[in-house]
PDB file of C-alpha atoms in Angstrom:
ATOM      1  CA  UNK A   1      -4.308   7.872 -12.250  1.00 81.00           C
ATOM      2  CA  UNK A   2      -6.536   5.681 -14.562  1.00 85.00           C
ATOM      3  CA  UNK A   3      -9.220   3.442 -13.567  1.00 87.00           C
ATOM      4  CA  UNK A   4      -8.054   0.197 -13.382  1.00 86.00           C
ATOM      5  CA  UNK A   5      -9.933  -2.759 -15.420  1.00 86.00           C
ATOM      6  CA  UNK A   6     -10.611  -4.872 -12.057  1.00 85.00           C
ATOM      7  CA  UNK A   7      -9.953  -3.638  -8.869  1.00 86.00           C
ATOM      8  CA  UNK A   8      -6.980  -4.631  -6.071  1.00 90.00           C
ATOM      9  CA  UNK A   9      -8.288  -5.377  -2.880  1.00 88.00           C
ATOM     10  CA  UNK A  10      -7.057  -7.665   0.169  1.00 88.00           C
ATOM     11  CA  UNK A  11      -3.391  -8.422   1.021  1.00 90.00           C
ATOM     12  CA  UNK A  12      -1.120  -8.104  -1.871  1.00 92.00           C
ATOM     13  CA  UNK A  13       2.822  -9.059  -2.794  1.00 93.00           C
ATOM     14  CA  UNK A  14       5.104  -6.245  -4.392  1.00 95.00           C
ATOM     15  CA  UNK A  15       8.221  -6.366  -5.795  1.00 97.00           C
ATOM     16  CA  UNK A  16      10.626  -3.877  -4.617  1.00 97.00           C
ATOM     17  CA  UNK A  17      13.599  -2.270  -5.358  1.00 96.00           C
ATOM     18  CA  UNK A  18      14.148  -0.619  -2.289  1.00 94.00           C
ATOM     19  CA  UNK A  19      13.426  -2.942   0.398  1.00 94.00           C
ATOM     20  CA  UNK A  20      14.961  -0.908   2.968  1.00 91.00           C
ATOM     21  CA  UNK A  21      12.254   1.338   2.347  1.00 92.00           C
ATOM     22  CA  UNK A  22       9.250  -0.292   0.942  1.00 95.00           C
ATOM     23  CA  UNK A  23       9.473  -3.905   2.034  1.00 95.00           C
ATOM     24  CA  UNK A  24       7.770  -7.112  -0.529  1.00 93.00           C
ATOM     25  CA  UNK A  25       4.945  -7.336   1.887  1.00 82.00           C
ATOM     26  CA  UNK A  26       1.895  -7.875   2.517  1.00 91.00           C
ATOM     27  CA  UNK A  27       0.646  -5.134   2.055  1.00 95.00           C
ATOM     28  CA  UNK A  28      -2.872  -4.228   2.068  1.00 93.00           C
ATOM     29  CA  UNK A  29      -4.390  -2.482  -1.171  1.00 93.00           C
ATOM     30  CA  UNK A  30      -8.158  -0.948  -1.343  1.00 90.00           C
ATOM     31  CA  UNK A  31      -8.080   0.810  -4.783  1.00 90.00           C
ATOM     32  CA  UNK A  32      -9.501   0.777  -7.692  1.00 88.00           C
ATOM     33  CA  UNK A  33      -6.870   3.081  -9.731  1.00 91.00           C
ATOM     34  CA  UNK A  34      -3.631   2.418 -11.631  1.00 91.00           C
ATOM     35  CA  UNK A  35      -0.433   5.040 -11.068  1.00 91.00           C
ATOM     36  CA  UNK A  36       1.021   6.380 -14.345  1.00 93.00           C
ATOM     37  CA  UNK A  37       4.158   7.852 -13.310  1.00 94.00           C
ATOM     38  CA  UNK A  38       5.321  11.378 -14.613  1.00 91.00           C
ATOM     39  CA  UNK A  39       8.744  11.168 -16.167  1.00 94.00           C
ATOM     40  CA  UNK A  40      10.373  12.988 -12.846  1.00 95.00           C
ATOM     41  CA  UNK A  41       8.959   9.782 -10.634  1.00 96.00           C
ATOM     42  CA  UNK A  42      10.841   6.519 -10.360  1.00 96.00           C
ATOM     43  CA  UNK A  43       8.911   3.462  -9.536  1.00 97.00           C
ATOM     44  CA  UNK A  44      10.634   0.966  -6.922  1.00 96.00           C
ATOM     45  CA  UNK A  45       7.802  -1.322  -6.303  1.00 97.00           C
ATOM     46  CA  UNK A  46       5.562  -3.007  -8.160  1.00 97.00           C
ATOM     47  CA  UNK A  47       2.758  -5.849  -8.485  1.00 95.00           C
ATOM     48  CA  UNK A  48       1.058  -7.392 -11.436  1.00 93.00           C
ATOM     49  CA  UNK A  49      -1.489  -4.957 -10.955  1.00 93.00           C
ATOM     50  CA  UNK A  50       0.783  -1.969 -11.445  1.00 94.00           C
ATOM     51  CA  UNK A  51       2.850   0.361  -9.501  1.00 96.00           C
ATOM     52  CA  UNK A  52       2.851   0.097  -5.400  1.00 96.00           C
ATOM     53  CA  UNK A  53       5.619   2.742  -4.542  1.00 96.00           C
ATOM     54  CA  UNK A  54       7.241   5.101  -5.980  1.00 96.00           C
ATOM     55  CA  UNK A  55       9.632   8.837  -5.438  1.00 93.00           C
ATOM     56  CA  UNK A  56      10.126  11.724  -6.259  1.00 91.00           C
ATOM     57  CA  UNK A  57      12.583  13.702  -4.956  1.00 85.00           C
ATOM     58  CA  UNK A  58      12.467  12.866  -0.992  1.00 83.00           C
ATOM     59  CA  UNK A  59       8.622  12.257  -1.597  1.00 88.00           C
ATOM     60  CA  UNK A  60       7.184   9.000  -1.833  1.00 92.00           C
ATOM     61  CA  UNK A  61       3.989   7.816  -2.725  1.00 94.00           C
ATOM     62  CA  UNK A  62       2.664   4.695  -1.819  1.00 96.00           C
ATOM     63  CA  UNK A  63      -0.389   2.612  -3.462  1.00 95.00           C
ATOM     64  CA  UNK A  64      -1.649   0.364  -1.144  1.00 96.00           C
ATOM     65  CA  UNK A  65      -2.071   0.936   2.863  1.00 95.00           C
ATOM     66  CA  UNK A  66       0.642   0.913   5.361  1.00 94.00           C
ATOM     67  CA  UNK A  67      -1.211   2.173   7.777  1.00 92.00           C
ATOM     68  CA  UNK A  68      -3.845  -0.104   7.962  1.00 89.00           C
ATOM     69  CA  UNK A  69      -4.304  -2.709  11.366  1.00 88.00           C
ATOM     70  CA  UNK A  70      -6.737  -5.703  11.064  1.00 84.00           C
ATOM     71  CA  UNK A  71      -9.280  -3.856  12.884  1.00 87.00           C
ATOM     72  CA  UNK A  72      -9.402  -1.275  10.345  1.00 88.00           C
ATOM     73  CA  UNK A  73      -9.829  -3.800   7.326  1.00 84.00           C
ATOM     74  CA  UNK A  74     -12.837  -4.989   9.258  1.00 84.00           C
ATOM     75  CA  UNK A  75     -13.989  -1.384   9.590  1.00 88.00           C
ATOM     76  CA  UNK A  76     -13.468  -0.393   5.859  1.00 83.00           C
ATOM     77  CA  UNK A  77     -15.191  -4.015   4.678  1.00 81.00           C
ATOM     78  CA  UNK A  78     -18.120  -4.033   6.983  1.00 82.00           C
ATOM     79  CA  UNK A  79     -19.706  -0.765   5.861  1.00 85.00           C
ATOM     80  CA  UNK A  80     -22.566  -1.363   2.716  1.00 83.00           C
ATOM     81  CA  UNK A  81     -19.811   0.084   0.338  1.00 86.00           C
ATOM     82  CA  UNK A  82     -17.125  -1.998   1.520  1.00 85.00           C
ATOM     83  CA  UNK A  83     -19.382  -5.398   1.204  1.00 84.00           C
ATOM     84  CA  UNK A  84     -20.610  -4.604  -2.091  1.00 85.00           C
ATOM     85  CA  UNK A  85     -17.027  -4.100  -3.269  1.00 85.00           C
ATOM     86  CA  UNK A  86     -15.524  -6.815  -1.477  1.00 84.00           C
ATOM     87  CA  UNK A  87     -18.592  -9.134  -3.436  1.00 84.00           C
ATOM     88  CA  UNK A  88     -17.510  -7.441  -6.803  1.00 82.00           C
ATOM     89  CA  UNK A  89     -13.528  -8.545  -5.841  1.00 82.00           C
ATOM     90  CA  UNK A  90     -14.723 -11.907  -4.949  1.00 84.00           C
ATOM     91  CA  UNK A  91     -14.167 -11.423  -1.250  1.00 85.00           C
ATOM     92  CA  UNK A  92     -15.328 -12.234   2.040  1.00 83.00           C
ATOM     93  CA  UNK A  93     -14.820  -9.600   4.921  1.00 85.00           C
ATOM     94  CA  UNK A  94     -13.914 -12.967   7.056  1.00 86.00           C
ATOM     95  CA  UNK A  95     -11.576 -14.160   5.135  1.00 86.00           C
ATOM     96  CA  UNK A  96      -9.930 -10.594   4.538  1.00 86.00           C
ATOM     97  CA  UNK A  97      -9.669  -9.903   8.301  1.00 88.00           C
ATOM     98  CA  UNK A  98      -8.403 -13.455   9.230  1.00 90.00           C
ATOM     99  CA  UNK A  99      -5.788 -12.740   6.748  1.00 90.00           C
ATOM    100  CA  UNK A 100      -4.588  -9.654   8.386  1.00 90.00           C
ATOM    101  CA  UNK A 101      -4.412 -10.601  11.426  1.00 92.00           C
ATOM    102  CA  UNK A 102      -2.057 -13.542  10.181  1.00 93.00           C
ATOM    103  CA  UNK A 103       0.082 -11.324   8.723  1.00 92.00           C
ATOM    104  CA  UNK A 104      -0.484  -8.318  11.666  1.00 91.00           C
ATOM    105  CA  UNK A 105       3.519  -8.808  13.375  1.00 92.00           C
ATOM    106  CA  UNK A 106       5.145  -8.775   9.652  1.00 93.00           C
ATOM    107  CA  UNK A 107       2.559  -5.811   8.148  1.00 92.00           C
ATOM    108  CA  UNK A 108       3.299  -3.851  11.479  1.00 93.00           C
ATOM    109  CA  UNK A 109       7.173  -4.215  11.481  1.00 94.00           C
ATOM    110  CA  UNK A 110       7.595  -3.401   7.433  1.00 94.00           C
ATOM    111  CA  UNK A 111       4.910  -0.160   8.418  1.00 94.00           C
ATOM    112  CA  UNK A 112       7.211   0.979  10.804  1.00 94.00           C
ATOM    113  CA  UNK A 113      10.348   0.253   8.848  1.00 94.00           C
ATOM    114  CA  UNK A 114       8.822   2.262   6.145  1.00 94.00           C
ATOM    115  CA  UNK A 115       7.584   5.570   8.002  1.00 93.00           C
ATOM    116  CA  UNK A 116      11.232   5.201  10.242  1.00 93.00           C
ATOM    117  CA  UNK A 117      13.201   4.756   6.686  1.00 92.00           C
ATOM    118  CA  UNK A 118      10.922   7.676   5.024  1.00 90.00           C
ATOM    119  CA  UNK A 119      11.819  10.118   7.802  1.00 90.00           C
ATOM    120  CA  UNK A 120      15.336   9.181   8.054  1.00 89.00           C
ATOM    121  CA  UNK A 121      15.540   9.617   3.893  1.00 82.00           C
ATOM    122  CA  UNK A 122      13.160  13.251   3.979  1.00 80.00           C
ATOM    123  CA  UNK A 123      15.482  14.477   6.758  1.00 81.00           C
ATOM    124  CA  UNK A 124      18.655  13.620   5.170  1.00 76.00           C
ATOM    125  CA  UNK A 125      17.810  15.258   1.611  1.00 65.00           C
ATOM    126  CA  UNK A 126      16.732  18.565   3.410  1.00 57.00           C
ATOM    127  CA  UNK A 127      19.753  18.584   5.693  1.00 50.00           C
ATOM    128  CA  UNK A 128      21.824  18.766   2.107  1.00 49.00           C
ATOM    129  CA  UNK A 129      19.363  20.904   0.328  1.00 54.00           C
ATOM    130  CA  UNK A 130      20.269  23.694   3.553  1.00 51.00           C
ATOM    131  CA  UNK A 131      24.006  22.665   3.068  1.00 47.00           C
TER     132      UNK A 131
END
């Protein structure tokens, strides 16, 4: 990781080449790092702002938050650290959690998609790793 220049934070785009595993989004991003990928990694989503998913193996790493509800955004942004970074960003915890909970039925169907597709892929590769 490197520190990125500005940081990504709110409900972000990405360009995929997997979208049966790691949907275009949104998704929603609270980092203030940029991946640089080891040779043995291959990136299948992206942004402007750098790489959003990637593999290795049956392993994939993820930049920005799948997991993440609309209640939890307010969580994160609410506390002092959150606010100040949400100011630096040019942000308003209003805006961020309105924004979520617009996209709330699409970000909770592409989670799910990705944690079922994940499993289904992790299981697969170590049923023909024991083969």
């Amino acid at each position: 990781l490197r520190r990125a220049d500005q940081p990504e934070f709110g409900w972000v785009a990405v360009q995929t080449d997997a979208p049966d595993l790691v949907a275009e989004g949104p998704w929603f991003a609270w980092h203030q790092d940029v991946i640089q990928l080891p040779a043995v990694a291959t990136e299948i989503a992206r942004n402007d702002f750098g790489t959003q998913a990637f593999t290795v193996g049956c392993n994939l790493g993820v930049q920005f938050h799948p997991e993440v509800t609309p209640d939890l955004t307010a969580v994160w942004a609410a506390r002092p650290r959150g606010l100040h970074q949400l100011a630096v960003a040019g942000l308003n915890l209003e805006r961020l959690v309105s924004e979520g909970r617009r996209h709330a039925p699409r970000t909770r169907a592409a989670a799910y998609g990705l944690f079922d597709a994940f499993a289904s892929r992790a299981a697969s590769r170590s049923l023909i790793r024991r083969l």
